Short mmCIF file of C-alpha atoms and ligand atoms in Angstrom, two decimals:
data_model
loop_
_atom_site.label_atom_id
_atom_site.label_comp_id
_atom_site.label_asym_id
_atom_site.label_seq_id
_atom_site.Cartn_x
_atom_site.Cartn_y
_atom_site.Cartn_z
CA UNK A 71 77.98 136.66 128.12
CA UNK A 72 75.13 134.21 127.63
CA UNK A 73 71.65 135.66 127.57
CA UNK A 74 69.77 134.57 130.66
CA UNK A 75 66.54 136.59 130.54
CA UNK A 76 64.27 137.09 127.55
CA UNK A 77 62.36 140.25 128.30
CA UNK A 78 59.57 142.21 126.65
CA UNK A 79 58.86 145.92 126.80
CA UNK A 80 55.72 147.27 128.48
CA UNK A 81 54.29 147.99 125.04
CA UNK A 82 54.54 144.30 124.28
CA UNK A 83 52.12 143.31 127.06
CA UNK A 84 49.41 141.46 125.12
CA UNK A 85 46.23 143.41 124.35
CA UNK A 86 44.01 140.35 124.32
CA UNK A 87 43.53 137.34 126.55
CA UNK A 88 43.11 133.89 125.02
CA UNK A 89 40.01 131.79 125.64
CA UNK A 90 40.46 128.06 125.08
CA UNK A 91 36.72 127.48 124.93
CA UNK A 92 36.87 128.74 121.34
CA UNK A 93 39.01 125.73 120.46
CA UNK A 94 37.53 122.93 122.56
CA UNK A 95 35.91 120.22 120.45
CA UNK A 96 33.92 119.03 123.43
CA UNK A 97 32.48 121.83 125.54
CA UNK A 98 31.96 121.27 129.27
CA UNK A 99 28.51 119.95 130.21
CA UNK A 100 26.11 122.50 131.77
CA UNK A 101 26.01 123.56 135.41
CA UNK A 102 23.29 121.87 137.48
CA UNK A 103 21.22 123.24 140.31
CA UNK A 104 21.95 121.61 143.67
CA UNK A 105 18.43 120.41 144.44
CA UNK A 106 16.88 118.92 141.30
CA UNK A 107 20.12 118.42 139.38
CA UNK A 108 18.67 120.25 136.38
CA UNK A 109 20.78 122.35 133.99
CA UNK A 110 20.99 126.05 134.82
CA UNK A 111 22.18 128.97 132.72
CA UNK A 112 25.53 130.57 133.59
CA UNK A 113 23.56 133.75 134.37
CA UNK A 114 22.78 132.29 137.83
CA UNK A 115 26.39 133.15 138.67
CA UNK A 116 25.24 136.78 138.54
CA UNK A 117 24.42 136.24 142.21
CA UNK A 118 28.15 136.41 142.85
CA UNK A 119 29.99 137.72 139.79
CA UNK A 120 29.49 140.84 137.61
CA UNK A 121 27.97 140.42 134.11
CA UNK A 122 31.30 140.83 132.37
CA UNK A 123 32.76 137.91 134.30
CA UNK A 124 29.69 135.73 133.79
CA UNK A 125 29.99 136.42 130.06
CA UNK A 126 33.65 135.36 130.14
CA UNK A 127 32.70 132.09 131.85
CA UNK A 128 30.71 130.96 128.85
CA UNK A 129 31.78 132.87 125.75
CA UNK A 130 33.37 131.08 122.81
CA UNK A 131 35.12 134.19 121.59
CA UNK A 132 38.80 133.31 121.13
CA UNK A 133 40.37 136.70 121.89
CA UNK A 134 39.08 138.97 124.67
CA UNK A 135 40.28 142.57 124.88
CA UNK A 136 42.08 143.42 128.13
CA UNK A 137 40.59 146.68 129.47
CA UNK A 138 43.05 149.59 129.54
CA UNK A 139 42.66 149.97 133.30
CA UNK A 140 43.77 146.36 133.71
CA UNK A 141 46.59 146.49 131.17
CA UNK A 142 47.93 149.60 132.92
CA UNK A 143 47.76 147.78 136.27
CA UNK A 144 49.48 144.76 134.70
CA UNK A 145 52.45 146.99 133.86
CA UNK A 146 53.09 147.31 137.63
CA UNK A 147 54.67 143.85 137.43
CA UNK A 148 54.40 142.68 133.81
CA UNK A 149 55.79 141.65 131.42
CA UNK A 150 57.49 138.95 133.47
CA UNK A 151 60.79 137.50 132.27
CA UNK A 152 61.29 134.14 130.62
CA UNK A 153 64.52 132.90 132.11
CA UNK A 154 67.00 130.22 131.08
CA UNK A 155 67.97 127.99 134.02
CA UNK A 156 71.62 127.50 133.04
CA UNK A 157 72.67 126.69 136.60
CA UNK A 158 70.04 124.00 136.99
CA UNK A 159 71.03 122.52 133.61
CA UNK A 160 74.64 122.37 134.81
CA UNK A 161 73.65 120.80 138.12
CA UNK A 162 71.67 118.12 136.31
CA UNK A 163 74.36 117.65 133.64
CA UNK A 164 71.67 117.62 130.98
CA UNK A 165 71.71 118.67 127.32
CA UNK A 166 68.09 119.86 127.79
CA UNK A 167 67.51 123.59 127.59
CA UNK A 168 65.45 124.55 130.62
CA UNK A 169 63.47 127.79 130.80
CA UNK A 170 61.04 129.14 133.34
CA UNK A 171 58.41 131.85 133.17
CA UNK A 172 58.94 133.87 136.30
CA UNK A 173 55.51 134.71 137.76
CA UNK A 174 57.08 134.73 141.22
CA UNK A 175 58.43 138.23 140.69
CA UNK A 176 54.98 139.83 140.74
CA UNK A 177 54.00 142.28 143.49
CA UNK A 178 52.44 139.47 145.50
CA UNK A 179 54.95 136.71 144.64
CA UNK A 180 52.61 134.59 142.54
CA UNK A 181 50.46 134.39 139.42
CA UNK A 182 47.19 134.91 141.35
CA UNK A 183 47.48 138.66 140.90
CA UNK A 184 46.87 138.26 137.12
CA UNK A 185 43.21 137.47 137.78
CA UNK A 186 42.67 139.42 141.02
CA UNK A 187 43.09 142.71 139.15
CA UNK A 188 40.59 142.14 136.32
CA UNK A 189 38.04 140.59 138.68
CA UNK A 190 38.19 143.52 141.11
CA UNK A 191 38.06 145.93 138.16
CA UNK A 192 34.87 144.35 136.78
CA UNK A 193 33.26 144.33 140.24
CA UNK A 194 34.08 148.00 140.66
CA UNK A 195 32.68 148.83 137.21
CA UNK A 196 29.49 146.99 138.16
CA UNK A 197 29.08 149.26 141.21
CA UNK A 198 30.39 147.10 144.06
CA UNK A 199 31.97 148.63 147.15
CA UNK A 200 33.49 145.50 148.69
CA UNK A 201 34.86 142.24 147.40
CA UNK A 202 35.01 139.03 149.34
CA UNK A 203 36.84 135.74 148.86
CA UNK A 204 38.16 132.68 150.60
CA UNK A 205 41.87 132.40 151.24
CA UNK A 206 43.59 129.03 151.41
CA UNK A 207 47.02 130.17 150.41
CA UNK A 208 48.44 133.51 151.45
CA UNK A 209 49.25 134.32 147.83
CA UNK A 210 45.62 134.61 146.78
CA UNK A 211 44.89 136.71 149.87
CA UNK A 212 47.66 139.15 149.02
CA UNK A 213 46.49 139.45 145.44
CA UNK A 214 42.86 139.94 146.44
CA UNK A 215 43.64 142.70 148.95
CA UNK A 216 46.12 144.55 146.74
CA UNK A 217 43.86 144.49 143.66
CA UNK A 218 40.83 145.63 145.69
CA UNK A 219 42.87 148.40 147.27
CA UNK A 220 44.16 149.54 143.84
CA UNK A 221 40.61 149.99 142.53
CA UNK A 222 39.37 151.63 145.74
CA UNK A 223 37.38 148.67 147.06
CA UNK A 224 37.35 147.17 150.54
CA UNK A 225 38.21 143.48 150.80
CA UNK A 226 37.12 140.71 153.12
CA UNK A 227 39.02 137.45 153.30
CA UNK A 228 37.76 134.28 154.93
CA UNK A 229 41.09 132.68 155.64
CA UNK A 230 41.27 128.95 156.39
CA UNK A 231 42.29 128.78 160.04
CA UNK A 232 45.32 126.57 159.32
CA UNK A 233 46.67 129.15 156.85
CA UNK A 234 45.82 131.99 159.21
CA UNK A 235 47.93 130.36 161.90
CA UNK A 236 50.78 129.46 159.56
CA UNK A 237 50.97 132.56 157.39
CA UNK A 238 51.09 135.47 159.78
CA UNK A 239 53.41 137.46 157.57
CA UNK A 240 50.92 137.33 154.70
CA UNK A 241 48.13 138.43 157.04
CA UNK A 242 50.09 141.54 157.99
CA UNK A 243 50.57 142.45 154.34
CA UNK A 244 46.89 141.86 153.60
CA UNK A 245 46.00 144.30 156.40
CA UNK A 246 48.47 146.81 155.00
CA UNK A 247 46.31 146.95 151.86
CA UNK A 248 43.15 147.41 153.87
CA UNK A 249 42.03 143.78 153.87
CA UNK A 250 39.82 142.48 156.67
CA UNK A 251 40.66 138.95 157.65
CA UNK A 252 38.25 136.54 159.24
CA UNK A 253 39.57 133.15 160.36
CA UNK A 254 37.38 130.39 158.88
CA UNK A 255 35.26 128.67 160.13
CA UNK A 256 34.09 131.95 161.65
CA UNK A 257 31.11 132.91 163.76
CA UNK A 258 30.07 135.75 161.48
CA UNK A 259 28.16 133.57 158.97
CA UNK A 260 25.55 130.88 159.43
CA UNK A 261 27.56 128.21 157.60
CA UNK A 262 30.62 129.09 159.66
CA UNK A 263 28.70 129.05 162.91
CA UNK A 264 27.09 125.74 162.04
CA UNK A 265 30.42 124.12 161.16
CA UNK A 266 31.96 125.54 164.31
CA UNK A 267 29.27 123.93 166.46
CA UNK A 268 29.76 120.61 164.72
CA UNK A 269 33.56 120.55 164.61
CA UNK A 270 34.82 122.96 167.30
CA UNK A 271 38.47 121.98 166.78
CA UNK A 272 38.53 122.14 162.99
CA UNK A 273 41.44 124.02 161.42
CA UNK A 274 39.17 124.85 158.50
CA UNK A 275 38.75 123.71 154.90
CA UNK A 276 38.49 125.70 151.69
CA UNK A 277 34.94 124.49 150.97
CA UNK A 278 33.67 126.18 154.15
CA UNK A 279 35.65 129.36 153.57
CA UNK A 280 34.12 129.57 150.07
CA UNK A 281 30.63 129.02 151.52
CA UNK A 282 31.19 131.78 154.08
CA UNK A 283 32.27 134.17 151.31
CA UNK A 284 29.24 133.30 149.19
CA UNK A 285 26.84 133.67 152.11
CA UNK A 286 28.23 137.12 152.82
CA UNK A 287 27.87 138.04 149.14
CA UNK A 288 24.25 136.94 148.66
CA UNK A 289 23.19 138.73 151.84
CA UNK A 290 24.24 142.08 150.42
CA UNK A 291 24.71 141.65 146.69
CA UNK A 292 24.13 145.30 145.81
CA UNK A 293 27.32 146.24 147.64
CA UNK A 294 29.38 143.07 147.70
CA UNK A 295 30.90 141.01 144.92
CA UNK A 296 32.70 137.68 145.03
CA UNK A 297 36.07 137.05 143.39
CA UNK A 298 37.66 133.65 142.99
CA UNK A 299 41.26 132.43 142.66
CA UNK A 300 40.83 129.43 140.38
CA UNK A 301 38.44 126.76 139.00
CA UNK A 302 36.28 128.98 136.77
CA UNK A 303 36.75 129.74 133.08
CA UNK A 304 37.21 133.48 133.47
CA UNK A 305 40.23 132.87 135.71
CA UNK A 306 41.84 130.72 132.99
CA UNK A 307 41.23 133.54 130.50
CA UNK A 308 42.97 136.13 132.70
CA UNK A 309 45.89 133.82 133.39
CA UNK A 310 46.46 133.30 129.64
CA UNK A 311 48.62 136.42 129.84
CA UNK A 312 51.39 134.08 131.10
CA UNK A 313 51.47 131.84 128.03
CA UNK A 314 50.82 134.67 125.57
CA UNK A 315 53.88 136.56 126.78
CA UNK A 316 55.86 133.32 126.72
CA UNK A 317 55.03 132.76 123.04
CA UNK A 318 56.37 136.24 122.18
CA UNK A 319 59.49 135.54 124.21
CA UNK A 320 60.23 132.21 122.54
CA UNK A 321 59.64 133.81 119.15
CA UNK A 322 62.27 136.43 120.01
CA UNK A 323 64.93 133.76 120.39
CA UNK A 324 63.62 131.72 117.48
CA UNK A 325 62.82 128.61 119.44
CA UNK A 326 59.81 126.84 120.92
CA UNK A 327 59.29 124.42 123.80
CA UNK A 328 58.98 120.64 123.46
CA UNK A 329 57.59 120.15 126.95
CA UNK A 330 55.60 122.59 129.11
CA UNK A 331 55.23 121.84 132.82
CA UNK A 332 53.17 123.46 135.55
CA UNK A 333 52.03 122.68 139.07
CA UNK A 334 48.33 121.89 139.29
CA UNK A 335 46.28 122.86 142.35
CA UNK A 336 42.99 123.70 140.69
CA UNK A 337 44.59 124.46 137.36
CA UNK A 338 44.80 128.22 136.85
CA UNK A 339 48.60 128.43 136.61
CA UNK A 340 48.48 125.37 134.36
CA UNK A 341 45.77 126.92 132.18
CA UNK A 342 47.58 130.24 131.93
CA UNK A 343 50.87 128.64 131.04
CA UNK A 344 49.63 125.91 128.71
CA UNK A 345 46.39 126.88 126.94
CA UNK A 346 47.86 129.64 124.73
CA UNK A 347 50.65 127.24 123.76
CA UNK A 348 48.14 124.50 122.93
CA UNK A 349 46.59 126.92 120.45
CA UNK A 350 49.98 128.05 119.15
CA UNK A 351 51.14 124.44 118.69
CA UNK A 352 48.09 123.66 116.58
CA UNK A 353 48.49 126.79 114.46
CA UNK A 354 52.17 126.11 113.90
CA UNK A 355 51.91 122.33 113.60
CA UNK A 356 54.28 121.69 116.47
CA UNK A 357 54.17 118.76 118.78
CA UNK A 358 54.32 119.96 122.39
CA UNK A 359 53.78 117.83 125.50
CA UNK A 360 51.94 119.41 128.41
CA UNK A 361 52.40 118.06 131.94
CA UNK A 362 50.26 118.96 134.96
CA UNK A 363 51.91 118.14 138.28
CA UNK A 364 49.69 117.53 141.26
CA UNK A 365 50.42 116.43 144.81
CA UNK A 366 49.89 112.76 145.64
CA UNK A 367 48.38 114.09 148.89
CA UNK A 368 45.45 115.39 146.84
CA UNK A 369 45.49 113.38 143.58
CA UNK A 370 42.41 114.94 141.97
CA UNK A 371 43.45 114.34 138.36
CA UNK A 372 45.05 110.92 138.72
CA UNK A 373 42.63 109.32 141.16
CA UNK A 374 39.50 111.47 141.05
CA UNK A 375 36.35 110.96 138.99
CA UNK A 376 34.95 113.25 136.29
CA UNK A 377 31.51 114.06 137.63
CA UNK A 378 29.37 116.78 139.18
CA UNK A 379 30.35 118.11 142.58
CA UNK A 380 29.89 121.04 144.93
CA UNK A 381 32.18 124.06 144.71
CA UNK A 382 31.43 125.05 148.29
CA UNK A 383 30.26 123.18 151.34
CA UNK A 384 27.22 125.41 151.71
CA UNK A 385 25.83 124.50 148.24
CA UNK A 386 25.41 128.17 147.35
CA UNK A 387 26.73 127.69 143.84
CA UNK A 388 25.40 125.27 141.22
CA UNK A 389 27.10 121.90 140.79
CA UNK A 390 29.98 122.01 138.36
CA UNK A 391 31.47 119.27 136.16
CA UNK A 392 35.01 118.52 137.28
CA UNK A 393 37.53 115.91 138.29
CA UNK A 394 36.96 115.54 142.00
CA UNK A 395 37.93 113.48 145.02
CA UNK A 396 34.54 114.32 146.53
CA UNK A 397 33.73 117.54 148.35
CA UNK A 398 33.97 115.77 151.71
CA UNK A 399 37.61 114.87 151.01
CA UNK A 400 40.05 116.49 153.39
CA UNK A 401 43.60 116.34 152.08
CA UNK A 402 46.44 115.81 154.57
CA UNK A 403 48.06 119.07 155.76
CA UNK A 404 50.88 119.37 153.20
CA UNK A 405 52.55 122.76 153.12
CA UNK A 406 51.20 123.53 149.64
CA UNK A 407 47.81 124.65 150.94
CA UNK A 408 46.85 125.72 147.43
CA UNK A 409 47.10 122.12 146.22
CA UNK A 410 44.63 120.67 148.72
CA UNK A 411 41.30 121.48 147.05
CA UNK A 412 39.04 118.49 146.26
CA UNK A 413 38.29 119.50 142.67
CA UNK A 414 39.99 120.61 139.45
CA UNK A 415 39.21 123.53 137.15
CA UNK A 416 36.25 123.14 134.80
CA UNK A 417 38.08 123.50 131.48
CA UNK A 418 41.12 121.51 132.61
CA UNK A 419 38.79 118.69 133.67
CA UNK A 420 37.09 118.58 130.29
CA UNK A 421 40.44 118.69 128.48
CA UNK A 422 41.82 115.87 130.62
CA UNK A 423 38.81 113.72 129.80
CA UNK A 424 40.04 114.01 126.19
CA UNK A 425 43.66 113.38 127.22
CA UNK A 426 44.82 116.81 126.05
CA UNK A 427 47.64 116.73 128.62
CA UNK A 428 49.64 114.37 130.86
CA UNK A 429 49.40 114.16 134.64
CA UNK A 430 52.10 113.37 137.18
CA UNK A 431 51.34 112.99 140.90
CA UNK A 432 54.35 113.80 143.08
CA UNK A 433 54.93 112.89 146.73
CA UNK A 434 55.43 115.74 149.17
CA UNK A 435 58.71 114.12 150.23
CA UNK A 436 60.03 114.24 146.64
CA UNK A 437 58.74 117.77 146.11
CA UNK A 438 61.06 119.20 148.79
CA UNK A 439 64.02 117.53 147.04
CA UNK A 440 62.93 119.01 143.70
CA UNK A 441 62.57 122.44 145.27
CA UNK A 442 65.98 122.09 146.87
CA UNK A 443 67.61 121.45 143.47
CA UNK A 444 66.19 124.69 142.13
CA UNK A 445 67.05 126.66 145.27
CA UNK A 446 70.61 125.35 145.40
CA UNK A 447 71.35 125.88 141.70
CA UNK A 448 69.46 129.01 140.61
CA UNK A 449 69.36 130.60 144.07
CA UNK A 450 65.58 130.87 144.01
CA UNK A 451 63.28 129.73 146.77
CA UNK A 452 60.28 128.27 144.95
CA UNK A 453 56.74 128.15 146.30
CA UNK A 454 55.74 124.68 147.54
CA UNK A 455 53.63 124.21 144.43
CA UNK A 456 56.62 124.88 142.17
CA UNK A 457 58.61 122.29 144.18
CA UNK A 458 56.15 119.69 142.87
CA UNK A 459 56.56 120.86 139.28
CA UNK A 460 60.35 120.65 139.70
CA UNK A 461 60.19 116.89 140.14
CA UNK A 462 58.69 116.51 136.64
CA UNK A 463 61.16 119.04 135.20
CA UNK A 464 64.09 117.08 136.65
CA UNK A 465 62.68 113.78 135.36
CA UNK A 466 62.38 115.16 131.84
CA UNK A 467 65.87 116.70 132.01
CA UNK A 468 67.36 113.39 133.15
CA UNK A 469 65.61 111.58 130.30
CA UNK A 470 67.41 113.98 127.95
CA UNK A 471 70.69 113.13 129.66
CA UNK A 472 70.06 109.44 128.89
CA UNK A 473 69.05 110.03 125.28
CA UNK A 474 71.35 112.97 124.53
CA UNK A 475 68.40 114.99 123.19
CA UNK A 476 68.55 118.77 123.49
CA UNK A 477 64.89 119.25 124.21
CA UNK A 478 63.50 122.61 125.25
CA UNK A 479 61.68 122.36 128.58
CA UNK A 480 59.77 125.21 130.18
CA UNK A 481 58.04 125.43 133.51
CA UNK A 482 56.00 128.05 135.31
CA UNK A 483 57.64 129.42 138.45
CA UNK A 484 54.18 130.13 139.85
CA UNK A 485 55.29 131.52 143.17
CA UNK A 486 58.02 132.25 145.63
CA UNK A 487 58.50 130.35 148.88
CA UNK A 488 58.06 131.75 152.33
CA UNK A 489 61.52 132.75 153.55
CA UNK A 490 61.43 131.17 156.98
CA UNK A 491 59.09 128.18 156.75
CA UNK A 492 59.89 127.47 153.11
CA UNK A 493 63.64 127.42 153.51
CA UNK A 494 63.40 125.33 156.66
CA UNK A 495 61.24 122.79 154.87
CA UNK A 496 63.73 122.41 152.03
CA UNK A 497 66.51 121.63 154.48
CA UNK A 498 64.48 119.25 156.56
CA UNK A 499 65.44 115.59 156.32
CA UNK A 500 62.62 114.44 158.55
CA UNK A 501 59.83 115.12 156.12
CA UNK A 502 56.92 112.80 156.52
CA UNK A 503 55.06 111.27 153.59
CA UNK A 504 51.48 112.55 153.57
CA UNK A 505 49.14 110.58 151.32
CA UNK A 506 45.55 109.40 151.56
CA UNK A 507 44.92 105.69 151.08
CA UNK A 508 42.91 104.52 148.05
CA UNK A 509 40.24 103.42 150.51
CA UNK A 510 39.93 106.95 151.91
CA UNK A 511 39.50 108.33 148.40
CA UNK A 512 36.94 105.68 147.48
CA UNK A 513 35.02 106.38 150.65
CA UNK A 514 34.83 110.08 149.86
CA UNK A 515 33.76 109.38 146.26
CA UNK A 516 31.13 106.85 147.38
CA UNK A 517 29.57 109.46 149.65
CA UNK A 518 28.90 111.72 146.64
CA UNK A 519 25.21 111.80 145.75
CA UNK A 520 25.69 113.98 142.68
CA UNK A 521 25.14 112.91 139.03
CA UNK A 522 27.83 111.19 137.02
CA UNK A 523 28.79 112.46 133.57
CA UNK A 524 28.34 110.28 130.49
CA UNK A 525 31.59 110.08 128.54
C1 PLP B 615 46.85 129.20 144.12
C2 PLP B 615 48.20 128.75 143.80
C3 PLP B 615 48.40 127.48 143.21
C4 PLP B 615 47.32 126.50 142.92
O1 PLP B 615 46.27 126.94 142.16
P1 PLP B 615 46.17 126.77 140.60
O2 PLP B 615 44.77 127.14 140.28
O3 PLP B 615 46.48 125.35 140.26
O4 PLP B 615 47.15 127.70 139.98
C5 PLP B 615 49.69 127.11 142.92
N1 PLP B 615 50.73 127.90 143.21
C6 PLP B 615 50.59 129.11 143.77
C7 PLP B 615 51.81 129.93 144.05
C8 PLP B 615 49.31 129.59 144.09
O5 PLP B 615 49.18 130.80 144.65
#
């Protein structure tokens, strides 16, 4: 029988995370304060994050020890298997060898849990009683509530109204783990109230939900801490567990990937999957291509600008340097809610400026077809984000069919689809193309008053 899964034992869960900042030739420019646009120290993030996390946002240490209490928690769902997609290879009639790292089998069906646990742990160690965060996709909400619950903290989630309406099943699970859900924009914060008055029929945006979470945090910082699902450097560090395990798994079968592919919403799954392999490739003098797949409904990397922008609509946090479509950009309501944010992760943005990876923007109408190919061959229902990545995987596999090359492709299965809505979407033939026009993007970028970044 052919070996399908390459597994590791619990003892083989890595003991250190990898930090790409140690290996970046060009560090990210500093954060700026929102009023005078002057550089500020990362320590200002202490208003939201514990010291340990703030340290991780800026350190250049390459290897960071994973605390025992986190490594033990990781063993609840890790190590995750690296799996060979034989059935997909057959369906595509390709000589390519396709693998995927299965992060969808975690307790909360996605990779978000890899950072929720350490962040809640550090907040708890710093003396917090509650954690708060915005929720755009149900997967982050589940991870937040479960991790908080595990460490004995209470959790509050400002859930974008659209997601709250669509993802009732996730809301039930979040409540099961003691989470308190507030539909955003809400009336329990000033930013929420203000937005509500201005746009009474809004179905919410992530920027407001973040602002509501930050407002709640600063009002009672001694008890409350903020945790975040993506964008910041410490999240990329925690997610490196994905790629680090993958390296061990490929070493076990004596091979290594030629192409690594991941969906890109704000870049944490991409960072976790790719950054450790970027380091490994350099150490081992291998040539690996890295492909980030975004949605053409929110083409941050392919059509955005590298400049300073707001994280949240309330301007609680300093300005950060990132590829952005402008914080006033509202992406069309594609199902992949986690791919609709206006900006990209800080490190990924800096790396892209130096062309450290390739970008593909995929239409939502093609993504469902890509997802369908995976579902119908491997029997897996991928998250909407993974559906996007599948389009690039299929393209690369078909190129191998043309050339006859037996390349090794690997992608991150970053999440599992919702059984009812997800499956229905994959079967739907009446899917509508959702894309902003270039004019809409330009308009949003023109409205940005924030500083540009010199190359
Ligand atoms: C949050 C999320 C994403 C998008 O965020 P990244 O920071 O790009 O990883 C993609 N897929 C799933 C399943 C998610 O939960």
